[in-house]
Every structure is written in C-alpha cells, then in structure tokens.
mmCIF file of C-alpha atoms in Angstrom:
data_model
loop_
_atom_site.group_PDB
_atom_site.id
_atom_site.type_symbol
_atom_site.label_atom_id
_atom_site.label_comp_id
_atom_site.label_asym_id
_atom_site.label_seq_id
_atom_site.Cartn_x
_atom_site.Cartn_y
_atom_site.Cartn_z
ATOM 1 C CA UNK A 21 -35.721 16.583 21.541
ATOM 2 C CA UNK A 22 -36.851 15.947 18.020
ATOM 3 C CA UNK A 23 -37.660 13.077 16.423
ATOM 4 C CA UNK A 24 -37.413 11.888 12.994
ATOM 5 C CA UNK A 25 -40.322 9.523 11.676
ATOM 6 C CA UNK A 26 -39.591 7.478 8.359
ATOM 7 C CA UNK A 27 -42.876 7.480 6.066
ATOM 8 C CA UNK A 28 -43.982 4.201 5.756
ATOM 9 C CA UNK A 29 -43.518 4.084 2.074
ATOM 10 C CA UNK A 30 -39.929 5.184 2.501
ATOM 11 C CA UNK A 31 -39.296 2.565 4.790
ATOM 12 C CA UNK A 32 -40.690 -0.086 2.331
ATOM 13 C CA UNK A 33 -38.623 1.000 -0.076
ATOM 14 C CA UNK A 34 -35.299 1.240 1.974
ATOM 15 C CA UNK A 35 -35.626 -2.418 3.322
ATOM 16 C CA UNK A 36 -36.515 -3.638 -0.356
ATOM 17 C CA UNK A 37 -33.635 -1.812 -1.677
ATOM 18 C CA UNK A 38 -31.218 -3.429 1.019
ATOM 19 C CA UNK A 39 -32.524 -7.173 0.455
ATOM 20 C CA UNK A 40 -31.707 -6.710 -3.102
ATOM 21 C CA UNK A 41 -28.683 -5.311 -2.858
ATOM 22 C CA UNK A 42 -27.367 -8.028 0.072
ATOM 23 C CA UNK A 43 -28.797 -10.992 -2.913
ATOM 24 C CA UNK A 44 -26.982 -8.961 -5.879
ATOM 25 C CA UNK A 45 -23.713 -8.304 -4.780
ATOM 26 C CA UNK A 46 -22.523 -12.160 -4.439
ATOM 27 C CA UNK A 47 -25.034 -12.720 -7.124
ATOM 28 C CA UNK A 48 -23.224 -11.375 -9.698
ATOM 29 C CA UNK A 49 -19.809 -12.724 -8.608
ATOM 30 C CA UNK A 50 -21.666 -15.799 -8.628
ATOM 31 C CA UNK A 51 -22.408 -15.286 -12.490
ATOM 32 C CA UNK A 52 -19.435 -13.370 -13.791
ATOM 33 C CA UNK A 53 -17.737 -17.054 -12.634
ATOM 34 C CA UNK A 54 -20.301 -19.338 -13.664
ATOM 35 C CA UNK A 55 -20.107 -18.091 -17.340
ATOM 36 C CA UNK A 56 -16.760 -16.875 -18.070
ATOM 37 C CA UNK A 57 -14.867 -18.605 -20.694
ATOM 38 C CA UNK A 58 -12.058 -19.898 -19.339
ATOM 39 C CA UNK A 59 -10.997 -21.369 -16.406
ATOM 40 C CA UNK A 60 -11.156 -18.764 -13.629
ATOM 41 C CA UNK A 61 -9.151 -20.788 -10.277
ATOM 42 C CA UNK A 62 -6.310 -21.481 -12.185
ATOM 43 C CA UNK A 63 -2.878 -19.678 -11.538
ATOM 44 C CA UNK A 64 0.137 -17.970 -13.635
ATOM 45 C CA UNK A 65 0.643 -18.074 -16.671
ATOM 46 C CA UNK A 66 -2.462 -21.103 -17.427
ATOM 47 C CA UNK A 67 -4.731 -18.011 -15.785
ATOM 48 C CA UNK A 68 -3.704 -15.265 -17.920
ATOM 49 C CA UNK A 69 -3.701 -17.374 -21.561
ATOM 50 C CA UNK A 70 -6.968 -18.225 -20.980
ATOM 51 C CA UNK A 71 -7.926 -14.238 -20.180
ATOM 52 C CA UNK A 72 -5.937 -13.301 -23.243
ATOM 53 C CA UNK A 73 -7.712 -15.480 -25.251
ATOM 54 C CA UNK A 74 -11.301 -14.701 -23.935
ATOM 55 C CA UNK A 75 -10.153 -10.821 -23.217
ATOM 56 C CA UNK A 76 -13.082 -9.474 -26.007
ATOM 57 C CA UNK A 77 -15.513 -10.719 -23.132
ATOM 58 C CA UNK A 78 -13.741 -8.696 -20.279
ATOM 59 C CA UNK A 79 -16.215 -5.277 -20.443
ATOM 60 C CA UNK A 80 -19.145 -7.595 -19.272
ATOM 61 C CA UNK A 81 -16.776 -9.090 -16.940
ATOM 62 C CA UNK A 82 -15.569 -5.563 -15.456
ATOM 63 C CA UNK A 83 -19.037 -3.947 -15.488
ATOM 64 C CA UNK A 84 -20.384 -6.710 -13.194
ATOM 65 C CA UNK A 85 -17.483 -6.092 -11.271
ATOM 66 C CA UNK A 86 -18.105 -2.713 -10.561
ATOM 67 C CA UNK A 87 -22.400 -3.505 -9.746
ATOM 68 C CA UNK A 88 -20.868 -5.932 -7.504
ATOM 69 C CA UNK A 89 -18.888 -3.780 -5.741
ATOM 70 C CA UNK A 90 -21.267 -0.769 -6.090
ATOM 71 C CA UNK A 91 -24.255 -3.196 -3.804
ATOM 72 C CA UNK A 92 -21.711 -4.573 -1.127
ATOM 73 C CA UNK A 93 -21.606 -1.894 1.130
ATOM 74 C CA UNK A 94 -26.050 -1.560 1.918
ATOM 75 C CA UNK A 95 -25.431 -5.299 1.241
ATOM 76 C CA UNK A 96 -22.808 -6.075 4.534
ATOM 77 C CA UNK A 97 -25.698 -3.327 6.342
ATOM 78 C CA UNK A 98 -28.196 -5.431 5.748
ATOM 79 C CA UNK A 99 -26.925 -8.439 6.952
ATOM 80 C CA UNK A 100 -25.019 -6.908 9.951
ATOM 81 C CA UNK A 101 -27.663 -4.732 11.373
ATOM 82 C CA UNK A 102 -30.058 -8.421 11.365
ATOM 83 C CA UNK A 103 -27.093 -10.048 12.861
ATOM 84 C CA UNK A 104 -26.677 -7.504 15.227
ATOM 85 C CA UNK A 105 -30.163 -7.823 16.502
ATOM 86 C CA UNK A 106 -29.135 -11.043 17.111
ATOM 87 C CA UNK A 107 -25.491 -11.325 19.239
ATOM 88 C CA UNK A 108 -24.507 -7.180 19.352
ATOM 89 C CA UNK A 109 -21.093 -7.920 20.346
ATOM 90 C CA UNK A 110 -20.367 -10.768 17.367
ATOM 91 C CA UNK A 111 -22.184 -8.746 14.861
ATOM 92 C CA UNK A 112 -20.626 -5.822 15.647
ATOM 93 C CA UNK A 113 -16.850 -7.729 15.445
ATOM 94 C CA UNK A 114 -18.358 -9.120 12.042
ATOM 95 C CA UNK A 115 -19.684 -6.151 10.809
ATOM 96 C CA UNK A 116 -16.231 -4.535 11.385
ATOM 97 C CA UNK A 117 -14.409 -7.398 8.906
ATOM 98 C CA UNK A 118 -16.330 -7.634 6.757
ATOM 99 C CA UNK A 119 -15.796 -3.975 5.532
ATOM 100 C CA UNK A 120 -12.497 -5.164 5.146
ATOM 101 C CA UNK A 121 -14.035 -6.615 1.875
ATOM 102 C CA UNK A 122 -14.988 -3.184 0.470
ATOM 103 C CA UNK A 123 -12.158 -1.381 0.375
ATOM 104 C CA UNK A 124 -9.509 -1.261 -2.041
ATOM 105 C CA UNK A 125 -6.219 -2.747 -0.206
ATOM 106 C CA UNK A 126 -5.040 -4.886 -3.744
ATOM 107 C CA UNK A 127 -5.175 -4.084 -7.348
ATOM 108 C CA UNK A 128 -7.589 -5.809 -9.195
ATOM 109 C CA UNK A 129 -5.215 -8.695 -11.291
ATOM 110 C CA UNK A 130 -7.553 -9.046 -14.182
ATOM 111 C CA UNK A 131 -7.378 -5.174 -15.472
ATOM 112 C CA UNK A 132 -3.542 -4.866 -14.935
ATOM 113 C CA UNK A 133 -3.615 -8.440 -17.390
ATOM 114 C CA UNK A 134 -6.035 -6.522 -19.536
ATOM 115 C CA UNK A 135 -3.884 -3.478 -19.403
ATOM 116 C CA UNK A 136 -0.897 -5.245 -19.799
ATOM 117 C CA UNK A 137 -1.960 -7.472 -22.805
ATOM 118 C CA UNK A 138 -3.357 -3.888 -24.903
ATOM 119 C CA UNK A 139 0.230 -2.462 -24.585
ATOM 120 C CA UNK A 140 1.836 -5.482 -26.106
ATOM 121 C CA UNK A 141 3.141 -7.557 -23.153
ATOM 122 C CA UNK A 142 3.381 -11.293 -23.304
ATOM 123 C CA UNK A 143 2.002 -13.730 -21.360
ATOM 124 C CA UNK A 144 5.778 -14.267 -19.526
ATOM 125 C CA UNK A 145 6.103 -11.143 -18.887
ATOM 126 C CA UNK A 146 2.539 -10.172 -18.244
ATOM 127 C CA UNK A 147 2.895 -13.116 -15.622
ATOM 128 C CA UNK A 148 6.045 -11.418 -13.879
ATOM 129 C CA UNK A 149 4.186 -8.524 -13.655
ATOM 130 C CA UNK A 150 1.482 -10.039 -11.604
ATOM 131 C CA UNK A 151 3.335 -11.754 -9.581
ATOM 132 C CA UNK A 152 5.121 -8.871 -8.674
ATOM 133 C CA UNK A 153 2.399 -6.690 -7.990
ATOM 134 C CA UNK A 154 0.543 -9.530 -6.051
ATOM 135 C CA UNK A 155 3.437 -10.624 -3.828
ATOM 136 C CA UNK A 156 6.663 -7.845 -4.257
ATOM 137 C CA UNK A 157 5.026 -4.617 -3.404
ATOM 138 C CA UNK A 158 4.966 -2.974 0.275
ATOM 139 C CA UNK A 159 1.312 -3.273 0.530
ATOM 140 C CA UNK A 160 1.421 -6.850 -0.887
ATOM 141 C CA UNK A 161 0.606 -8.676 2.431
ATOM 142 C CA UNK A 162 -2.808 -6.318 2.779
ATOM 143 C CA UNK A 163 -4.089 -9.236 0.207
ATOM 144 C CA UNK A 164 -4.787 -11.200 2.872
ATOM 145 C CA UNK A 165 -6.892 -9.280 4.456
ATOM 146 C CA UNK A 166 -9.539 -10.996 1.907
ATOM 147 C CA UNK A 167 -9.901 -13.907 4.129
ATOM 148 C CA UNK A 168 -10.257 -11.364 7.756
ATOM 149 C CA UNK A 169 -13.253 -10.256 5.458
ATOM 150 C CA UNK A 170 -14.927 -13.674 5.125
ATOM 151 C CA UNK A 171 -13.814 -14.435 8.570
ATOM 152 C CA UNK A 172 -16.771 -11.263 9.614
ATOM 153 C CA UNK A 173 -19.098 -12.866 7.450
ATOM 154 C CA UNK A 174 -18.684 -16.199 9.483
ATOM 155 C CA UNK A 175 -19.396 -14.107 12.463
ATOM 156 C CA UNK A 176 -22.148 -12.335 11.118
ATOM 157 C CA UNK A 177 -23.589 -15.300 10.053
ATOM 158 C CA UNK A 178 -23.237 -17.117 13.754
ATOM 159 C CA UNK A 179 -24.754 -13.884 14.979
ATOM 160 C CA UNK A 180 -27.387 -14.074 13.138
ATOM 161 C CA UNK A 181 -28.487 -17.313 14.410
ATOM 162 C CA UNK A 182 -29.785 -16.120 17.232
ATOM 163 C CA UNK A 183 -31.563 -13.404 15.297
ATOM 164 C CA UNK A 184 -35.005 -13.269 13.650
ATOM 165 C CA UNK A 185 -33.508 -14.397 10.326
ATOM 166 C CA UNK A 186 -34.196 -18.343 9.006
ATOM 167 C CA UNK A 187 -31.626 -20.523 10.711
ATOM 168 C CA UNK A 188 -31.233 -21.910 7.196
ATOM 169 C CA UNK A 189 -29.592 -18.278 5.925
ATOM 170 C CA UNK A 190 -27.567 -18.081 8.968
ATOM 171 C CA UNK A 191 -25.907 -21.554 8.357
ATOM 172 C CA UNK A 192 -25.580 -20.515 4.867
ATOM 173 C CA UNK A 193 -23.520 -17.683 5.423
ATOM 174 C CA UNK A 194 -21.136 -19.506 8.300
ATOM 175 C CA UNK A 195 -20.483 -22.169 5.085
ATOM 176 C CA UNK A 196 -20.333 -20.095 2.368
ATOM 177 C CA UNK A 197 -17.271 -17.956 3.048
ATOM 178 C CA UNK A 198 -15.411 -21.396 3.804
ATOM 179 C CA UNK A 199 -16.142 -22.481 0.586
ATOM 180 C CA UNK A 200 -15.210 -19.349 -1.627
ATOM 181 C CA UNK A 201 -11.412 -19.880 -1.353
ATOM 182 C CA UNK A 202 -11.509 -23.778 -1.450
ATOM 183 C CA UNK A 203 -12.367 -23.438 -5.644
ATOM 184 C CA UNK A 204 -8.943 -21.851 -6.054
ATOM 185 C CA UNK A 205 -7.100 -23.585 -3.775
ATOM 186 C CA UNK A 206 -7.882 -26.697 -5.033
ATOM 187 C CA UNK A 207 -8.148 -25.270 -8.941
ATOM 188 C CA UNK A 208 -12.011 -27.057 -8.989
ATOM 189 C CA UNK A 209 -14.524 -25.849 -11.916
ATOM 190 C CA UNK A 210 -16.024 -22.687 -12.722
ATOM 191 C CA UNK A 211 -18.910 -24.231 -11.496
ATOM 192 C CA UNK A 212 -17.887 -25.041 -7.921
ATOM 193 C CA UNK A 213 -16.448 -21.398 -7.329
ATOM 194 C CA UNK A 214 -19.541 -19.985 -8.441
ATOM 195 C CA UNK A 215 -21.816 -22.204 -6.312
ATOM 196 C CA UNK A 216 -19.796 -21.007 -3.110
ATOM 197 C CA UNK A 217 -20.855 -17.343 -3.710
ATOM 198 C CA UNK A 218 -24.584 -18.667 -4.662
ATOM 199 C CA UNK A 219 -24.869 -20.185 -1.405
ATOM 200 C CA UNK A 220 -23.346 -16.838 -0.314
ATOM 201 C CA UNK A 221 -25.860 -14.789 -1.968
ATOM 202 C CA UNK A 222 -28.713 -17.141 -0.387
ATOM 203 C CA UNK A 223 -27.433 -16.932 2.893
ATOM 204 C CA UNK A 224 -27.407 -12.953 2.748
ATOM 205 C CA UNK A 225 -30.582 -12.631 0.976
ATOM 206 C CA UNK A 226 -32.186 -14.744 3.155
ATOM 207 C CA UNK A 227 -30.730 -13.297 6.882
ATOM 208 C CA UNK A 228 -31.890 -9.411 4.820
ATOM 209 C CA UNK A 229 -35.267 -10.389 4.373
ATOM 210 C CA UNK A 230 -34.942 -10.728 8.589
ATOM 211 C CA UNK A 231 -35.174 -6.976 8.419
ATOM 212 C CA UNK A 232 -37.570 -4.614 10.048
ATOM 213 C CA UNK A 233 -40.089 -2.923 7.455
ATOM 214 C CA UNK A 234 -39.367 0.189 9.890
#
C-alpha cells in the first residue's frame, strides 16, 4: 500500500489558505452590507428604489458577491473537518447543510433588479417580477433551504465545542446564524445585518485556526 506524505511547506500553506478563506467568505458579506448605500433588509418596492437609485455601485457589490461565494466551499471544509474532530456524527449532519448554502437553488434578486432596471422596467413592475420569481416559480420553495444551511452551521458550531477549537468560536458560530435572518425580519440597520455575519466570520475563523498544520 502506498502512502502519500504532504511536504511540510504544502501543508502550511493549505491550512493558511483554508483559515482565510473560512474568515473571508462571511467577511465580505459582512462588508458588502455594512457599506452599501441604501437600506439592504427592507422589502418590495422600498428595496428595489433604493437599488435603483444606488445601482452605479452594484459591480463592487456583485464582485464581492462572487469572492464570497468563490471562498465558501474550503471555507464550510475548514470549519467542518475541526468540527468533525470534535462530535463525527453532528459535524458530519452539519457539514451536509451547510452545503446547502453553496449551491445555486434561487436566483440571485439583486441582478434580475439590475437586469430588469437596464431594460427599462419600473420599479412596479420590476417589483412583480421579483415577487414572482421569489415566490411563483416551481422551484420557489427551494428558497428556504437558506435557513437548513444555517441550521448545519449551528451544528457545526455545537460540534465543534467539543473540538480543539476556542469555545469562544464555537459559541460564535451556534449565535451567529440565528442572528443573520433576524436583520431582515425585523427590517433593523445595515449595521446590525452586517454585525451578524461578522460574528459569523469570527466564529469560523476562529474554529479554522483549530486546524491541524498536517
């Protein structure tokens, strides 16, 4: 039987590259809400006149978007495989949901408003679109499936407590996904939706840096 050995140096590099990714992903959802120019938890047509308005600013927006998204997969790794050293079962169950998050069940909102404003639509209409796309399509109820996501992360982050990672990270990552959908819910600040995935990013930052150099 053969054996593969990871150089030293590789390994370094590999457990680096994970930490960072597991602290940028919710980092920069964490920023794209803290400075955007409108209010971002508000609803209808409120929501879309304030993206119309600020829409010169959506490329930033979109680009962070797409780092985000482009670090979440080595970033739910990194946190599962600690939290798996922790409670196998649990992290394993959390792992498993919180993949959910990565793949692409809905339609990103804020493009088909972008899309829809560049070809001339108003905000009514615009608005009816949404809607429509959000709650009239086959599909629509696989929107949901957001919250199964931050459900793993709860997991992983109760699975975690019993892992090498600071018990301060772990509790961190059992609050934050609580607190991510509370902002809109409850149509709070920028600021308060973009504190949730802070204490997101330090809870997954902090449970990575639990990882073995090897």
């Amino acid at each position: 039987m053969t054996t593969v050995d990871t150089p030293p140096g590789t390994a370094r590099f590999t457990r680096g590259a994970m930490i960072a990714c597991a602290v940028t992903s919710p980092l920069l959802l964490a920023l794209s809400l803290l400075f955007a120019p409108f209010t971002v938890t508000q609803e209808g047509e409120p929501y879309i006149r304030g993206f119309v308005a600020a829409m010169d600013g959506y490329a930033l927006w979109s680009w962070l978007s797409v780092l985000s998204a482009a670090t979440l997969i080595p970033a739910i790794f990194a946190v599962s495989k600690v939290a798996r050293s922790g409670r196998p079962v649990l992290g394993l169950v959390g792992m498993i949901l919180a993949f959910v998050m990565a793949l692409p069940f809905g339609l990103n909102t804020d493009d088909v408003i972008y899309a829809a404003t560049r070809s001339g639509l108003d905000v009514p209409t615009t608005a009816k679109l949404v809607t429509e796309l959000n709650e009239g399509l086959p599909t629509s109820v696989l929107g949901f499936t957001f919250f199964l996501a931050l459900a793993g992360f709860v997991l992983l982050g109760v699975a975690a407590l019993r892992s090498a990672a600071p018990a301060w990270a772990a509790i961190a990552m059992i609050v934050a996904p609580f607190l991510v959908p509370v902002a809109w819910f409850a149509q709070l600040p920028n600021a308060v939706a973009g504190a949730a995935w802070l204490i997101f990013a330090a809870g997954a930052g902090g449970i990575a840096l639990a990882l073995p150099a090897r």
